[in-house]
Every structure is written in structure tokens, then in C-alpha cells.
Amino acid sequence: MSSSIQDQFPLAQALEAIVGEQIPDIVKGQPTSLMDDVTPVTAELIKYWFQEDYVQLRPANFHAGQRAAILHIIYAHEVLKAPNLEYLYRQIATDALLSGDTLGEVTRKQNGHPKYAAKMATGTGKTWVLNALLIWQYLNSREYPDDQRFTSNFLLVAPGLIVYDRLLDSFLGKERDGERDFEASDIFLNQEIFIPDNYRDQVFGFVKASVVTKTDIGKKVTGSGLIAVTNWHLLAGVEDPDFVPETDAPGTDIDAKAAIESFFPISPGLNAGNSLDVLDRKHLRGGPLEWLKDLPSLMVFNDEAHHIHSIKKGQQVDEVEWQKSLTEIASTKGHRFIQVDFSATPYNEVGAGAKKGLKYFPHIVVDFDLKEAMRSGLVKSLALDKRKEIAAMPLDFSAERDARGKVIGLSPGQRTMLRAGLTKLSMLESSFENVDPDKHPKLMIVCEDTSVTGFVEEFLHSEGLAKEDVLTVDSNRKGEMSQAEWTVTRERLFDVDRHRTPKVIVSVLMLREGFDVNNIAVIVPLRSSQAPILLEQLIGRGLRLMWRGDDQIDEMKRETRRRIANKLEPDNYFDVLFIVEHPAFSRFYDELMAEGLAGEVGDETETRTTATGDLEVVELREGFEEFDFHVPMMVRDREEELKTPILDPYRLPRSRVPFSDAKMFVGKGDRFVSVDAQTKTQFGDYRVDGGVMSATGYNDFLARLTIRITEALGGTRAEMTPSAKKYNALAAFPMLQTFRPQLLGWIDTYIRNRFFGQVIDPLADENWRVLLTDMITNELAGNIASALVRSLTQEVVTIAEVNYRSLSEVPAISVRASSCVEVAKCIYPKLPVPTHGGGLERKFLEWANNDTYIEALCKISEYKHTFLQRPYLKADGMPARYSPDFLVRTEEMIYVVETKADSALSDINVQRKQAAAIAWCEQINDLEPSQRSHRRWAYVLVGEQAVAGSIAGNERASELLDRTRLRTKEEEEAQQQIW
């Protein structure tokens, strides 16, 4: 971080030094001072959000910038317990108080409470951070209600209607036909990211019961807290026009007297302004502010917070009305009022001319800017569309106006820019259509004011676009849109990603914030403003990623970033945002290009670059059915039942101890212990000491012995216990009670007529007591149990119910012409291999493809063949999932193949994957042969040396697979017997 950056963000730098060095240990699950200093609830959340054991279970997670924002705020607030901004500076950034006017700034009244700002680039997921912080506060407040660091009252403030609706979407779900579906909300759809399992019901219940819209603040009764969502107008105390006025800082044109009146009661008078009906209206307006002021604690999230802070009028620094209201609400709460601001541009412009500069907010605790987001691939790469005709034309980028300043048409420069944008859009549409027909790139046109939008629409139609191809998000001369107009527009606007039309979106400033769609691929800026905030906001509308979930495209996007960093033109246009060059943006462009974050794209006639690079979409080959794999998926296991056992007591072995000797042992009162280790191991000491030896009579002995044998054979209640009480508890739920009456009869017959080699009467002269000796009891139980096991056979009642998933369910995959293998025995004619480090996969595919014993093979797409992902337990006991690399079919076998570098073969988690894969194959092998295409399944782990050695020895791939497949224990024993 440069010295200038350090000066701009002293808190962010200090927190990064403290927290940043602990993050690797947090990720690994190692102890850290931060984890020791937070509450158990916070520690559990941090582990769930960031520890790699949990992260690896999810397809999506917080990125590094989001993680830093969450941890920095948690550390500053929960660990340092900062009651205000000055205290936070004195704890971690004392030196910064000595520079400039920092001390005076941080001690102002508006900074007299906990206050944090997250500087995060557009498109990097500020709302996810907001959700995480809200959950952190709520769960801690619920668990520790007396801890004043936490609250369950939240106020979310938006700068305008678009962000307001986005926040409601996040918590309540998108609105369709006037209804909101909670299960379509961000917090529900991303529950695996935000909320540990054991807290989900609590959080969902809280959100559904506590969200309050701007019209219901102060009116709706909630239970354990509230989540109030509003836009800034309510806090400014003026009539809500339902959108942001077209000013650089909302609130600058608000009458101070009107703002003051929003806080103080007005007495009825005789003039019209103080009539009762007017007062009623003013009371309803001021009511929410007073209600918020009366809350004992509150956390405020200001989205797009660059609107909120002070503005400069001459030499006077004034607060905008939004901040004034928050300061007033905070005045009753002290450190129990917590303010968190989010903005990609958290600064004010100060000075003029050559002295014009940026004044950053003093409470910025994390800096994750656009440049870092671009380097990390979290947003689109940026390319400037520089064309010959634009470079040669005069700078007439403003609309043509008459002598009175009225717009009378578009300038030639504007028309040329629009044609350039349409040409680029058409090229992207035709190219992307071949890769994914559901991806619809869009062109966004930002006009200088609302009087120009009609001329832009007219020009677009003259260029051949139909009415449904163009969506104009227009407004009246004040930059306002009525609720009725907005309701009609919003559903089309926020669904543009899913539909082919509209192709072009035309706006002035309404879409500069909160317009969170992914498919904006081209921007034509017709505005002449050079305000840095506006420039970054406009580019931010198109930064969100359009292409996700394809490993080949992801690799190509990484190459694009490398080429741009090396001052080379991109060789593909996946997730590249094109800005048709405008002279007002030149300084902003130059800064990005100097750091290797923006590239230039020349005239289409001079470049060979195609939008999709060397990416090919490979569809199923003709006759793919011959090479398809149909994978059994268990719906219900087969059901089996025990056949009625048949036991002939007269065929059982005789006792090794004659009856007369046994009788003598009992008569002497000797105490015996078991010497038969085998039977004692099988049945356990407790069968004698805890149960049988405490029998009170012969019938009781028979009942206890019967239970012991059936329990042992059942396999679930054979715990060792010397306690008769424990024995009774275990025997309360017998496993084989259906057969116990027959078994008891067989035991009685065996004792009376066979066991001692003579007929005895157990009840005469207490003869049954000989059975209580350890040796006799174990022998008796062992003989009966062994015979019973031999007689018990399973009979299949119903076979397993199986569904089949086919690899051909994925009709097409992406490959790169420069890194793929042509195969003849696959449902796809080509299979991808990694550009870097894919030598083993390529070698194996080419080798297997030439083996005539192999009937079919396929590489598994981790992103698309998700039904083949297998669960396993890692070495640390955490669950995880993995995808095998290949499926290979021969006449008798189907191999689940994983290729690994030799250095990874001994890794403990690789071995655990083996165990899980073997269990999966065994489960399939237990099916009826007809349910598994009369083939057995086997798992094979092959390394580089094994493949290279087999190829060198002219061995077939199928021979290596059969030789190295991991066999079950039964198969290994059978093979040993053969040899």
C-alpha cells in the first residue's frame, strides 16, 4: 500500500495489519487472538463463513474483499469495543490524528458513535457483507441480550428507489405480480453461505416477521427486533418523490427549515400551514423519525453511502439532511447506535480547477477497490472501444441544441458512438449465441439528460431495432419517476438477463446505482460530466460477471486478464465490458490502463479476435447412445427378510463337561470365570455376570439366554455390561423377538435331551443351576448361536428402487481448440484437458481411446455432471465432496478413474476419497445385475508413473485399470486363496 493510500485510509491499513495476518490461521481453523476475543456465537459464525473445511463444501463463498470487510468491522466493534470514531483512531491509528484536519473531523458530533465504512467496488457483493453483519448482530443480541455491543434493530437506508427495491428483494424476495416470495430472497437462496444449520430457523423467522417497508416504519408491530428498509427521503423529512433528484449530493437543495420541522412538534394555529389536517400529515411524516429516535439501540446500514456525507458550500462544510437525521436518531443512543456505510466511491469532491481533489470519508475500515476487484477476476475486465471514425471526428459528444438551449437532435458524434455500440452488441450476440443461447448481452446508453432520451430512441428504431428491443428508464424534468411508472418498468428492467429483449437500455441517472444485472456488455456514455463518482458509477453498471460455472471459460477469462496486464488485446470477450470511448473519460481510462486493468480494442476490421476466442461448444455426437453411461442412483435400498430359522436340537454338539462333573462343581460352591476366549469375545462377559448368572429360576434362565443370543446376532445391543439394570434396559427392545418362542423351545429341548449326552430334568434337585457356571453357559450359548447363524438366511422381498442419471443429460460441453483431445468412444467428439498441468489427463485419454477393449469413456465435468459428485469425510472429520475424473467402460467392468500426480497419491484425503469411492461402487455392485448393465463397478486411482510405465511396456489401459483397481476385502481374500 503506497504512502498516499496509507494517508487516505489509516483505519483500513491498521486493521489489515492486525486482522490480515490472522486470516490464514482462521482459514485453517487454527487458534488466533481474534477468535479468542469474540463471543462463542461470533466464533462459530467466523468458522462457518471462512474456515476452509466449510468453504470447500459450498460452490460459492465470500471472497477476500468481503471477508476483510466482515472481519475488520467485527474486530473494531466487538474486540476493540470502539464507542466512537475518535476512540477507534486512538486505539489503532494514533499518528493519523496528527495529519491535516483528521482530529477535528473525527471528533465532530456526527462521529460520536461506532461508525464504519466499507469501500468496496461495484459488483463485489456489498449486500452479502450487509447480510453477514446483520446476522452477526442479531444472533449475538439474541444470545447475549445484555451485551450493549449488539442489537436486533436495523435500519437499511437506500439512496433511491432502485437500491430500495434491491434491499427488499434481498430480504423478502423479488416481487412478481405484486407478491414477494421469501424463498426467492438472497438470504434464503444463499443460506448455506450466510447461516449455520442450527441458526437458520431463528434467522428466517426473524427476517420474515421483522422486515418493515418505508411506509410502515413506526406502524408495524414486530417482535424481537426490526429490519426497517427505507430510502433517504424519509430521513430528510420531505415528501418522498420516490426517487433520487438529479443532484450530485441528495439533500443539497432541501430547505433547512423543513428539515428542522421534521424533528420538532408544531402547535396548531389559525393559519393554513398549521391547520389540523396539515399537522396530521406532518405528524405522519415526522412520526417514523421520532419512533426510530426512541429505540434503545439501532444499527444503520447506508447503502451507496457517498450520498450521505457533508458537502461544501464555499468555505462552509454542511451535512446533507440524510446525515442530519441519522445524527438526531443517534443522539439518544450513544454507543448503542452503530453506523455502517457501504460505497464504491466514499468520498466528496473538494476544491476546483487545478486544486480539485477527493476527500475520503475518515471512517473507512476496508478498501477493496475496483482495481483489486479486476485483478481478482470478481468483475468484468474493461476494454475501450477505440475506432478510427471516433478518433478522427470533432468532439461534438453533446446533443445539438437551438439558441434557447433546447435539444433538437443528436450530434454526429453521438450517432457514431451509438452505431459503434450497436455494432459491438451485434457481434457479441451472434458469438455468444453459439456458446449459450440463454446468455443475452445488453447495450446500455447513458444520456446527458432526459430531453435526449427520446432522440436516442428514435435513432435506435431508425437503425432497425423494434419497439420491444429498447427499454427507456426515463423520468420527468426533475429526474423523478412516479410509483406507477416505476411499477411497470421494474419487472422488465430486473429481468433483462433472462430475456432476449430488450437489447438496449436507455437512461440518464436512474440506473447509476443499484442496477444489479449481469449482462451489460457494452456501455455508450453520451454524458459530458467528468465527475469521478459518476464515471465509476456508470462503469459499475456493467461490471457484474455474466459468465460463471464453466471451467474452460474461467480459464479464458484468466488469460484475458493476463493479456490486458501485459498491454495486449484480449483474444476473447467473455466477461469483458466494452466502453465506447468518450473524451470525458480519458483520465479515468488512462489510470486503469497504466495499471494494466483496462485494454484497448481497435477497429473490428483490423483485429482477428473473436468474442469467444478458441472456445468451442461440443455437442453430443451422432449415435452417442452407444457411448453413454447410465449411473444408478439409489432411491430405496432393497428389502430383505429373515426366513424362519430351523434348528434341530438333537444335531447340536454335546458338552465337553459331563453332567456329573458339572453337578460336582456347583455343589462345591466354586466360583468360575470364563476361560473360553473365543466365545467370551463373541458374546461378552455381561451375558454371565450381568444377566444369566442372576437368573432366579430355570424359566428365567431360558428367557435371558434367548434374549442374549438374539441380541448378539442382531448386532446392535451387544455392549459389555456387568449390570443387571443395564441388562434389563438393553433387553427391553429385542431384535429377533419374532423367533424367540421357537428358540426358547429349542434351547429347552437341547438342555433336557442332548447337551449333556443324557436326559436330565433341570427342575429336579435344582439341576438347572449347573447351567450358571461360566464355562457351561458360554458353551451352551456358543453351540446354539453357531447353529442359528447357519440356519438364518436372507430372502430378498423387493429389489432396490433405482433411478438412472445419464451423462448425456448434459447436451454440450465447452472445450478449447488449443487444449482438447479428440475421442472416438465418447458421447462428445472432444474432451477438454487443462491448459496448464493437463499432461497426465491428455496422455490417459489418448491411451484409453486407442484400447480396443474399452467400449466407452468420458471425462466428468465438475460444473455440469454435478450428480456424480461424491461425499466423503476429510482427515479432520469434516464432510466434503469431490468429482471423479473419468468413467471408463469395458465388457465386464465400469471404472471410476481418478488421475493424480504421484506426489499426491499418499495424501490422507486422497485415501479417504478412495474409501468413499469404493463404498459407492460396492453399493452399486449390491444391485441386481440387470440394474447395473451386468457390469461390476470399481474405483481406480492412477499416478503418472503407473501410466507412463504401462504405456512403455505396451500394456493396455484396460489392463492397468483391472490390475490397479481397488478391490473389496472379500475380493482380496478370494484372490489370496487362488494363489
Short mmCIF file of N, CA, C and O in Angstrom, two decimals, residues 101 105 108 248-252 306-320 347-352 355-359 361:
data_model
loop_
_atom_site.label_atom_id
_atom_site.label_comp_id
_atom_site.label_asym_id
_atom_site.label_seq_id
_atom_site.Cartn_x
_atom_site.Cartn_y
_atom_site.Cartn_z
N ASP A 101 -6.72 17.85 9.01
CA ASP A 101 -7.83 18.16 9.92
C ASP A 101 -8.51 16.89 10.43
O ASP A 101 -9.68 16.89 10.78
N GLU A 105 -12.10 16.35 12.32
CA GLU A 105 -13.13 15.61 11.60
C GLU A 105 -13.72 14.49 12.45
O GLU A 105 -14.93 14.32 12.55
N ARG A 108 -16.17 15.36 15.40
CA ARG A 108 -17.45 16.04 15.14
C ARG A 108 -18.60 15.20 15.68
O ARG A 108 -18.50 13.99 15.86
N ASP A 248 -25.78 15.90 -7.40
CA ASP A 248 -24.61 15.09 -7.03
C ASP A 248 -24.65 14.68 -5.57
O ASP A 248 -24.07 13.71 -5.18
N ALA A 249 -25.34 15.46 -4.72
CA ALA A 249 -25.46 15.12 -3.31
C ALA A 249 -26.89 15.35 -2.87
O ALA A 249 -27.29 16.48 -2.65
N PRO A 250 -27.71 14.32 -2.80
CA PRO A 250 -29.10 14.50 -2.39
C PRO A 250 -29.18 15.22 -1.06
O PRO A 250 -28.47 14.91 -0.11
N GLY A 251 -30.05 16.21 -1.00
CA GLY A 251 -30.23 16.96 0.22
C GLY A 251 -29.71 18.37 0.12
O GLY A 251 -30.03 19.22 0.96
N THR A 252 -28.91 18.66 -0.93
CA THR A 252 -28.32 19.99 -1.01
C THR A 252 -29.36 21.06 -1.28
O THR A 252 -29.16 22.23 -0.94
N HIS A 306 -22.09 7.35 -0.41
CA HIS A 306 -21.45 8.59 -0.82
C HIS A 306 -22.44 9.75 -0.87
O HIS A 306 -22.05 10.90 -0.95
N HIS A 307 -23.75 9.43 -0.84
CA HIS A 307 -24.76 10.49 -0.84
C HIS A 307 -24.89 11.18 0.52
O HIS A 307 -25.43 12.26 0.61
N ILE A 308 -24.44 10.50 1.57
CA ILE A 308 -24.89 10.89 2.89
C ILE A 308 -24.07 11.99 3.52
O ILE A 308 -24.58 12.75 4.33
N HIS A 309 -22.82 12.10 3.15
CA HIS A 309 -21.92 12.89 3.98
C HIS A 309 -21.85 14.35 3.54
O HIS A 309 -22.53 14.80 2.64
N SER A 310 -21.00 15.08 4.23
CA SER A 310 -21.03 16.55 4.15
C SER A 310 -20.71 17.05 2.75
O SER A 310 -19.98 16.43 1.99
N ILE A 311 -21.25 18.22 2.44
CA ILE A 311 -20.99 18.90 1.19
C ILE A 311 -20.42 20.26 1.51
O ILE A 311 -20.60 20.79 2.62
N LYS A 312 -19.73 20.83 0.56
CA LYS A 312 -19.06 22.09 0.82
C LYS A 312 -19.75 23.20 0.04
O LYS A 312 -19.92 23.12 -1.16
N LYS A 313 -20.14 24.25 0.74
CA LYS A 313 -20.70 25.44 0.11
C LYS A 313 -19.74 26.58 0.43
O LYS A 313 -19.75 27.11 1.54
N GLY A 314 -18.93 26.92 -0.54
CA GLY A 314 -17.90 27.91 -0.26
C GLY A 314 -16.91 27.34 0.73
O GLY A 314 -16.32 26.30 0.52
N GLN A 315 -16.68 28.02 1.85
CA GLN A 315 -15.78 27.54 2.88
C GLN A 315 -16.53 26.80 3.99
O GLN A 315 -15.95 26.35 4.95
N GLN A 316 -17.86 26.69 3.86
CA GLN A 316 -18.70 26.09 4.91
C GLN A 316 -18.94 24.62 4.58
O GLN A 316 -19.34 24.29 3.47
N VAL A 317 -18.70 23.74 5.53
CA VAL A 317 -18.99 22.33 5.36
C VAL A 317 -20.31 22.02 6.02
O VAL A 317 -20.46 22.21 7.23
N ASP A 318 -21.29 21.59 5.24
CA ASP A 318 -22.62 21.30 5.77
C ASP A 318 -22.92 19.82 5.64
O ASP A 318 -22.48 19.16 4.71
N GLU A 319 -23.70 19.33 6.56
CA GLU A 319 -24.20 17.96 6.45
C GLU A 319 -25.42 17.95 5.53
O GLU A 319 -26.25 18.86 5.59
N VAL A 320 -25.55 16.90 4.73
CA VAL A 320 -26.80 16.74 4.00
C VAL A 320 -27.86 16.27 4.98
O VAL A 320 -27.57 15.76 6.07
N TYR A 347 -16.28 9.24 -1.05
CA TYR A 347 -15.53 10.49 -0.97
C TYR A 347 -16.39 11.64 -1.44
O TYR A 347 -17.43 11.46 -2.08
N ASN A 348 -15.95 12.85 -1.11
CA ASN A 348 -16.53 14.08 -1.63
C ASN A 348 -15.50 14.76 -2.51
O ASN A 348 -14.29 14.66 -2.26
N GLU A 349 -15.96 15.43 -3.52
CA GLU A 349 -15.06 16.23 -4.35
C GLU A 349 -14.88 17.59 -3.69
O GLU A 349 -15.85 18.24 -3.31
N VAL A 350 -13.64 18.00 -3.55
CA VAL A 350 -13.34 19.28 -2.92
C VAL A 350 -12.45 20.09 -3.84
O VAL A 350 -11.74 19.56 -4.70
N GLY A 351 -12.50 21.40 -3.65
CA GLY A 351 -11.67 22.28 -4.47
C GLY A 351 -12.25 22.46 -5.86
O GLY A 351 -13.33 21.96 -6.20
N ALA A 352 -11.53 23.18 -6.68
CA ALA A 352 -11.97 23.44 -8.04
C ALA A 352 -10.75 23.63 -8.93
O ALA A 352 -9.64 23.93 -8.45
N LYS A 355 -6.90 22.65 -8.34
CA LYS A 355 -6.86 22.21 -6.95
C LYS A 355 -7.97 21.21 -6.61
O LYS A 355 -8.15 20.84 -5.46
N LYS A 356 -8.70 20.78 -7.63
CA LYS A 356 -9.82 19.85 -7.39
C LYS A 356 -9.28 18.50 -6.94
O LYS A 356 -8.30 17.98 -7.49
N GLY A 357 -9.89 17.94 -5.91
CA GLY A 357 -9.42 16.66 -5.41
C GLY A 357 -10.54 15.89 -4.74
O GLY A 357 -11.72 16.29 -4.79
N LEU A 358 -10.15 14.76 -4.12
CA LEU A 358 -11.11 13.89 -3.47
C LEU A 358 -10.85 13.86 -1.98
O LEU A 358 -9.70 13.73 -1.55
N LYS A 359 -11.90 13.97 -1.18
CA LYS A 359 -11.79 13.89 0.27
C LYS A 359 -12.51 12.62 0.71
O LYS A 359 -13.74 12.51 0.67
N PHE A 361 -13.91 9.60 3.18
CA PHE A 361 -14.52 9.54 4.50
C PHE A 361 -13.47 9.08 5.52
O PHE A 361 -12.68 8.17 5.22
#
